[in-house]
Coordinates of N, CA and C in Angstrom, one line a residue:
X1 N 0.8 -1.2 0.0 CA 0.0 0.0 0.0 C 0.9 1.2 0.0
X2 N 0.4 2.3 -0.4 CA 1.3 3.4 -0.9 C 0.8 4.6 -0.4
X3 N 1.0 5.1 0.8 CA 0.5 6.5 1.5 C 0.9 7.7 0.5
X4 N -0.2 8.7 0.7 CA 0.1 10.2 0.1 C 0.3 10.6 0.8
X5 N 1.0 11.6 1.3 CA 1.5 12.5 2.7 C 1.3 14.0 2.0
X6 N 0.7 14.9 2.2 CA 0.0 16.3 2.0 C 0.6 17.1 3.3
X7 N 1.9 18.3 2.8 CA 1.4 19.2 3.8 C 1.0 20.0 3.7
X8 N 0.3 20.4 5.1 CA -0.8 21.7 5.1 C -0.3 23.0 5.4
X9 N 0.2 22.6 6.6 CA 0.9 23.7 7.8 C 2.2 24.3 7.3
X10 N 2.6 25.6 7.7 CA 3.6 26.3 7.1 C 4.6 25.8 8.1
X11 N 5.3 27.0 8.7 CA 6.6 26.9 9.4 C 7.0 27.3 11.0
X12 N 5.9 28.2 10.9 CA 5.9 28.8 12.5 C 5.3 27.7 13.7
X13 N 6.3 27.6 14.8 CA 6.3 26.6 15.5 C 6.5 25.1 14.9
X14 N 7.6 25.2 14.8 CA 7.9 23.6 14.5 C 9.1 23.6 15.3
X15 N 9.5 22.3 15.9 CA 10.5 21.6 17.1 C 11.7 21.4 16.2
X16 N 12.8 21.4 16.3 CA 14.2 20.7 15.4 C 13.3 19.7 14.6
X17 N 13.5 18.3 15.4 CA 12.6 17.1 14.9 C 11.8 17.5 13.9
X18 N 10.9 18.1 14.1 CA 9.5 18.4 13.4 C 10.5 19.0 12.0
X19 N 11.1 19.6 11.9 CA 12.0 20.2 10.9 C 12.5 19.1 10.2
X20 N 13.7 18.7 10.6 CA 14.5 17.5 10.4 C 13.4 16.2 9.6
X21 N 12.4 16.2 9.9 CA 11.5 15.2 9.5 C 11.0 15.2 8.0
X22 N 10.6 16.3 8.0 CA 9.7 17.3 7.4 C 10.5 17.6 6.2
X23 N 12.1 17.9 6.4 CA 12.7 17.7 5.1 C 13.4 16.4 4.5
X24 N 13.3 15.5 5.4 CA 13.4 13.8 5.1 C 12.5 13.4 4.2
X25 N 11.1 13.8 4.7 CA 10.0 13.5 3.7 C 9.7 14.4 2.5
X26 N 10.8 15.2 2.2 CA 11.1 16.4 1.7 C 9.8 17.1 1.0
X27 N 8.7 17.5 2.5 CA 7.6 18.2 2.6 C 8.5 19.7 2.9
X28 N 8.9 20.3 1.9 CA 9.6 21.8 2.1 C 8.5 22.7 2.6
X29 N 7.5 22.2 1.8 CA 6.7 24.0 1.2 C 5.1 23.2 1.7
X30 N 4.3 24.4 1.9 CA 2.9 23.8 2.1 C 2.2 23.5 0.7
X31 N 1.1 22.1 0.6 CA 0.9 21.8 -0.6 C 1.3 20.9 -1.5
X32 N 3.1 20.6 -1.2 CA 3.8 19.9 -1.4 C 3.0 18.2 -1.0
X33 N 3.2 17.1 -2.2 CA 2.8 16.0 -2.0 C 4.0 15.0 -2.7
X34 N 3.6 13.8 -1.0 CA 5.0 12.8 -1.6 C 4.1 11.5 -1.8
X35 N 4.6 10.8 -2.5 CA 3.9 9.1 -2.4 C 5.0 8.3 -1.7
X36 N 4.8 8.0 -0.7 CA 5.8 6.8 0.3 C 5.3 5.2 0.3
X37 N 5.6 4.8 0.7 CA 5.3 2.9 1.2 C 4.9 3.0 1.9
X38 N 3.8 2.1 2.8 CA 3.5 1.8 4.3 C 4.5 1.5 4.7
X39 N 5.7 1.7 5.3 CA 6.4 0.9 6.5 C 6.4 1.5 7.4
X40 N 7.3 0.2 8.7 CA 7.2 1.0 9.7 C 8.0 2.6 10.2
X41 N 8.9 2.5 9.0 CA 10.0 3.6 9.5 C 9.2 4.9 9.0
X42 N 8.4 4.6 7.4 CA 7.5 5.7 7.0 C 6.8 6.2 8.0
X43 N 6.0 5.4 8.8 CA 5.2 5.4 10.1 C 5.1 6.2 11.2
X44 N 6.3 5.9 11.2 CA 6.8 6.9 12.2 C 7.1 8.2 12.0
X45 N 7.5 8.3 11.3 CA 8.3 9.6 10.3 C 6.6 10.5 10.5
X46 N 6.2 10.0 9.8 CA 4.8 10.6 9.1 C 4.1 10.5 10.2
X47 N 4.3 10.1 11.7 CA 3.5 10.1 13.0 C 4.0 11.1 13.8
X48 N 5.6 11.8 13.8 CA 6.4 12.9 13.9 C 5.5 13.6 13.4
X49 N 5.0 14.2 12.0 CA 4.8 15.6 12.0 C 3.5 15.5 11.5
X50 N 2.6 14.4 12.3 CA 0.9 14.1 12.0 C 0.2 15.9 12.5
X51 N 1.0 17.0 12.5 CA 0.3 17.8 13.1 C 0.9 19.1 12.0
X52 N 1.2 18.5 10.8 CA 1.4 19.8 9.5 C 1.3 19.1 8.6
X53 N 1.3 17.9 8.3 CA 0.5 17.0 7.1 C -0.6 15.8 7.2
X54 N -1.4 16.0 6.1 CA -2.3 15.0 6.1 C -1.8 14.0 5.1
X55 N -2.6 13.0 5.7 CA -2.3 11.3 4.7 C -3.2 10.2 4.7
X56 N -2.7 9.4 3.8 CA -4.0 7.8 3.6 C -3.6 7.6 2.4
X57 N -4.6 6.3 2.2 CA -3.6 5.5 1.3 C -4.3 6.3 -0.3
X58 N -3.7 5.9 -1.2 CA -4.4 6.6 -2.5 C -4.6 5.5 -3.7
X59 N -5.5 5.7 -4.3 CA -5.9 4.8 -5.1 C -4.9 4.7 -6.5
X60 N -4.8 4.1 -7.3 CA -4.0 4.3 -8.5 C -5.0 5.2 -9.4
X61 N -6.5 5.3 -9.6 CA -6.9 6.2 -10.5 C -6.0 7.6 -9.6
X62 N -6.1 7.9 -8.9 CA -6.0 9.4 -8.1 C -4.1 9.5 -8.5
X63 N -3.3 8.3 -8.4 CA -1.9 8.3 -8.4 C -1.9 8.8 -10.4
X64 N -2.5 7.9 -10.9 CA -2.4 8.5 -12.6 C -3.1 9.6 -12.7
X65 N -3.9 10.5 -12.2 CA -4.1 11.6 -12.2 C -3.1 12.6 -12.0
X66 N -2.9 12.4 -10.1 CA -1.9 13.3 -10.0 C -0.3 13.4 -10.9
X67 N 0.0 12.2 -11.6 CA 1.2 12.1 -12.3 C 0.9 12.6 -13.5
X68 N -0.2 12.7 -14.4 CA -0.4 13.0 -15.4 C -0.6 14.5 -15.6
X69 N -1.0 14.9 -14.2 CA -1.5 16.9 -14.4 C -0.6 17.6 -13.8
X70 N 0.1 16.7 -12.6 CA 0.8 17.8 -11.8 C 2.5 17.2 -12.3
X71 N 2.8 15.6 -12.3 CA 3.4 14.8 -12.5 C 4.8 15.4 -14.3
X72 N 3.4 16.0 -14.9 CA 4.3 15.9 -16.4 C 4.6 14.7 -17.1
X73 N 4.1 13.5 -16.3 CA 4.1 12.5 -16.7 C 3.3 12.3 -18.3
X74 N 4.1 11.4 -18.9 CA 3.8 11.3 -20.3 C 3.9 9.7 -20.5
X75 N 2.8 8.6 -21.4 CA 3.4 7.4 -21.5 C 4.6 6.9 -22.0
X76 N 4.9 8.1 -23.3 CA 6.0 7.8 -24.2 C 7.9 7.9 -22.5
X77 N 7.3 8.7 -21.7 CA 8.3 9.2 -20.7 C 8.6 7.8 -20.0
X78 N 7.1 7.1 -20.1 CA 7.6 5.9 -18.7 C 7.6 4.9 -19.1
X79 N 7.7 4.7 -20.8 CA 7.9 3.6 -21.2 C 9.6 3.9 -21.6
X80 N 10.3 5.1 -22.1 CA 11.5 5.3 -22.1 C 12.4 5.2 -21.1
X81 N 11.7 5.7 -20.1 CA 12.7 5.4 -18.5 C 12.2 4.4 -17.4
X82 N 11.4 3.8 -17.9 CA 11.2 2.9 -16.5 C 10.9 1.4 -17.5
X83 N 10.9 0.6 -16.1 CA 10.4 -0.6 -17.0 C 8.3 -1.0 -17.1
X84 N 8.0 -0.1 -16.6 CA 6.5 -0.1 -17.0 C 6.0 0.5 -18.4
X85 N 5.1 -0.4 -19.5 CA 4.3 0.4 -20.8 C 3.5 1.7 -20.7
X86 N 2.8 2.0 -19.7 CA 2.3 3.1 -19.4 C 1.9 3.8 -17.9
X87 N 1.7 4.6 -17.9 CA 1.3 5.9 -16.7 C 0.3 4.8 -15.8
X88 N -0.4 4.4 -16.4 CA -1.6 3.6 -15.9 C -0.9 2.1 -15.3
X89 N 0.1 1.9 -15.9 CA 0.6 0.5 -15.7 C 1.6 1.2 -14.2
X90 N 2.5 1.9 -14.4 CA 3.1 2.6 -13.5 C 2.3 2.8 -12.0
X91 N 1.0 3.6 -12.6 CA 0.1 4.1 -11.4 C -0.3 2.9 -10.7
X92 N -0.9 1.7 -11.0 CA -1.2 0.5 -10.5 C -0.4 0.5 -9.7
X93 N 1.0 0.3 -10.0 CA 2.2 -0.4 -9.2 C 2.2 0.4 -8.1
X94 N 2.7 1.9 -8.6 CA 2.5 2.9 -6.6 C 1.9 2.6 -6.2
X95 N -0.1 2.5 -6.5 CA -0.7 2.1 -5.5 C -1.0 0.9 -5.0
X96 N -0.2 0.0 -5.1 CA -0.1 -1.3 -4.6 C 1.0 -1.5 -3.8
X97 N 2.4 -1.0 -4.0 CA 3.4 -0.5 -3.2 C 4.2 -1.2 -3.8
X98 N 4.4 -1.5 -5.3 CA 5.1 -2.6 -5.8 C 6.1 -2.0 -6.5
X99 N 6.4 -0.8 -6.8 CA 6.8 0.6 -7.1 C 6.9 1.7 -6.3
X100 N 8.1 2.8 -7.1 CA 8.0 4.1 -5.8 C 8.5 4.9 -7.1
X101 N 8.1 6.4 -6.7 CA 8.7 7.3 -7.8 C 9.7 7.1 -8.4
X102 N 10.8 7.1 -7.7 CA 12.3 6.6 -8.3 C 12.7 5.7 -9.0
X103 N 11.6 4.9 -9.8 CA 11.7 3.9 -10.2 C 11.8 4.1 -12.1
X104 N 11.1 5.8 -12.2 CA 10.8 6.5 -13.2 C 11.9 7.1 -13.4
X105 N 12.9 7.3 -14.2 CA 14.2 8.5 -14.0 C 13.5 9.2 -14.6
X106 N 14.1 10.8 -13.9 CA 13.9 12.0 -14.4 C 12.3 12.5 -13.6
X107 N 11.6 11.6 -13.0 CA 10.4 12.1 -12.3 C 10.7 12.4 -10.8
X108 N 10.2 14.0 -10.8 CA 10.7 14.4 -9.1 C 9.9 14.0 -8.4
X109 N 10.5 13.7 -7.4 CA 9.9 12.7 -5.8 C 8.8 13.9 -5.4
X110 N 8.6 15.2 -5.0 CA 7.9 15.8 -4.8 C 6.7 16.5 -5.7
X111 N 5.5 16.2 -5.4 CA 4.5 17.0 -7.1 C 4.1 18.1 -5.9
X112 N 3.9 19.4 -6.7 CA 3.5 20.5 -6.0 C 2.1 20.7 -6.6
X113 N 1.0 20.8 -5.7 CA -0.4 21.1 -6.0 C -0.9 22.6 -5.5
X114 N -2.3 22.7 -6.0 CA -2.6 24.0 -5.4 C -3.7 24.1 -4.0
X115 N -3.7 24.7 -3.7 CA -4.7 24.6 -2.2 C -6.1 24.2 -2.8
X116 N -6.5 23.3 -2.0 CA -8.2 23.1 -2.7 C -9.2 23.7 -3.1
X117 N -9.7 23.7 -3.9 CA -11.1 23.7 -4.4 C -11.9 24.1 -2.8
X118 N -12.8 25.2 -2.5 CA -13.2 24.8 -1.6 C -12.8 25.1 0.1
X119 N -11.2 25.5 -0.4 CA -10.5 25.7 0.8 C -10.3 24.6 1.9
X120 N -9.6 24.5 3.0 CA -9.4 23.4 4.2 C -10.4 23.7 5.1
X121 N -10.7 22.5 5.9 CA -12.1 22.9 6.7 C -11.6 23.7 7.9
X122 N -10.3 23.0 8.3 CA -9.9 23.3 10.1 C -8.1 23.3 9.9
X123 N -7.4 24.1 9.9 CA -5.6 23.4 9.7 C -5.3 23.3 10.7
X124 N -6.0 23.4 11.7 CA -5.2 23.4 13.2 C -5.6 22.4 13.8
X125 N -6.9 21.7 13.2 CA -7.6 20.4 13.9 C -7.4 18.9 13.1
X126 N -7.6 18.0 14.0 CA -7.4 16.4 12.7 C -8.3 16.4 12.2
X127 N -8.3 15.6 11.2 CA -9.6 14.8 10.3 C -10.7 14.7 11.1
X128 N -10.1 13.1 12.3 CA -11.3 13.0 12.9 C -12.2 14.2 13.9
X129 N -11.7 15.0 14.1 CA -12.4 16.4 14.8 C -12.7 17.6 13.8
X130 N -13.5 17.0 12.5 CA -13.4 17.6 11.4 C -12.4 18.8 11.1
X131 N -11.6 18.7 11.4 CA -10.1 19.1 10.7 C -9.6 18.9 9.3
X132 N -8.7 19.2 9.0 CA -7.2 18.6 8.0 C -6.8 17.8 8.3
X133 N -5.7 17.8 9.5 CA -4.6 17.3 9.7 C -4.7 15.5 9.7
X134 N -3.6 14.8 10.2 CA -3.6 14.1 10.3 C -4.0 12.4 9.2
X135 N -4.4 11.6 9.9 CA -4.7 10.5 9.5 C -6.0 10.7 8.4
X136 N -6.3 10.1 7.1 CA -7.9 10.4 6.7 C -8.0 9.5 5.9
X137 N -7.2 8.3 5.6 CA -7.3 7.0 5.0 C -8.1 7.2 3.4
X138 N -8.9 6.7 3.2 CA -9.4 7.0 1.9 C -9.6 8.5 1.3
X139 N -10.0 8.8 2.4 CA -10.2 10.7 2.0 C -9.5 11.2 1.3
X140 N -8.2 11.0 1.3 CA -6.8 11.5 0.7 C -7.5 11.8 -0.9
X141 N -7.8 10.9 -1.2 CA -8.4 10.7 -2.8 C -9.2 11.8 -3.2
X142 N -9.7 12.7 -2.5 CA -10.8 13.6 -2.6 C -10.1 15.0 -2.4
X143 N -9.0 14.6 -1.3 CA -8.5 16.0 -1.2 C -7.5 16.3 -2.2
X144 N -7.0 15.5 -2.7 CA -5.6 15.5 -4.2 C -6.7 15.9 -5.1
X145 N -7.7 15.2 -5.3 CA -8.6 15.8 -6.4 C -9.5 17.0 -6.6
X146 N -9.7 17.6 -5.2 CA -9.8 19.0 -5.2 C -8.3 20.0 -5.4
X147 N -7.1 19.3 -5.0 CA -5.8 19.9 -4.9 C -5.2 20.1 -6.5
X148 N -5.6 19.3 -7.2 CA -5.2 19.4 -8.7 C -5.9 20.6 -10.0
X149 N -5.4 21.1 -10.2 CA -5.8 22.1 -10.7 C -6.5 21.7 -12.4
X150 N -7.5 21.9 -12.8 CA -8.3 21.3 -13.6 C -8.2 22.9 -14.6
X151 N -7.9 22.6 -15.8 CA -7.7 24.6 -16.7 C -9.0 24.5 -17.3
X152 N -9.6 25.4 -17.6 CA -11.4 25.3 -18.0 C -11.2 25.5 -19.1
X153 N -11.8 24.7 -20.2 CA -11.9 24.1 -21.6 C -12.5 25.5 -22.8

């Protein structure tokens, strides 16, 4: 399984750690979105600064989206540098965890989105206390797809 990690929160009041973390998961900037693995060391990492990014697992439609709009991703790109035939074939793999960005050359580990559609409900509160932050398991899929910027036809 393949977590999205979204951060929300800017920079004022963060701990070293909280810092130190934050650029490990190289969440620089608010907005900023990474695709990681379930593990335990992700886990933890991503349990460090559950209080400036939101996360959950993401589906592969939502993963070939975000790669195709925000990503620059192209089929001809990831049949040239990786060993998958297409974006779609690719996207399957992240969201199963059988794959990681890096597996694409030339695709940056970081996609930068725009604040939602809609705006954030709460940035100071979690999910479950109708908030942002924190844990939101499938939800993630709804907030990348407000976060993606759609150009009107």
């Amino acid at each position: 399984m393949t977590w999205a990690v979204v951060r929300i929160r800017g920079k004022v009041r963060r701990s070293a750690p909280v810092t130190d973390t934050l650029r490990m998961l190289r969440l620089t900037r608010q907005n900023h979105c990474v695709l990681i693995p379930e593990t335990p060391a992700y886990r933890g990492m991503v349990q460090r600064v559950k209080d400036f990014v939101t996360w959950g697992e993401i589906t592969a439609e939502a993963v070939a989206k975000l790669l195709l709009k925000r990503g620059g991703l192209t089929d001809a790109a990831v049949k040239a540098n990786s060993r998958f035939k297409s974006v779609w074939d690719f996207a399957q793999a992240v969201a199963k965890g059988e794959a990681t960005v890096a597996d694409v050359k030339g695709l940056r580990p970081v996609l930068r989105l725009h604040p939602p559609r809609g705006g954030f409900v709460a940035t100071k509160r979690p999910f479950r206390d109708r908030g942002d932050l924190g844990y939101r398991g499938k939800e993630i899929n709804e907030l990348i797809e407000r976060m993606i910027f759609e150009e009107a036809a």
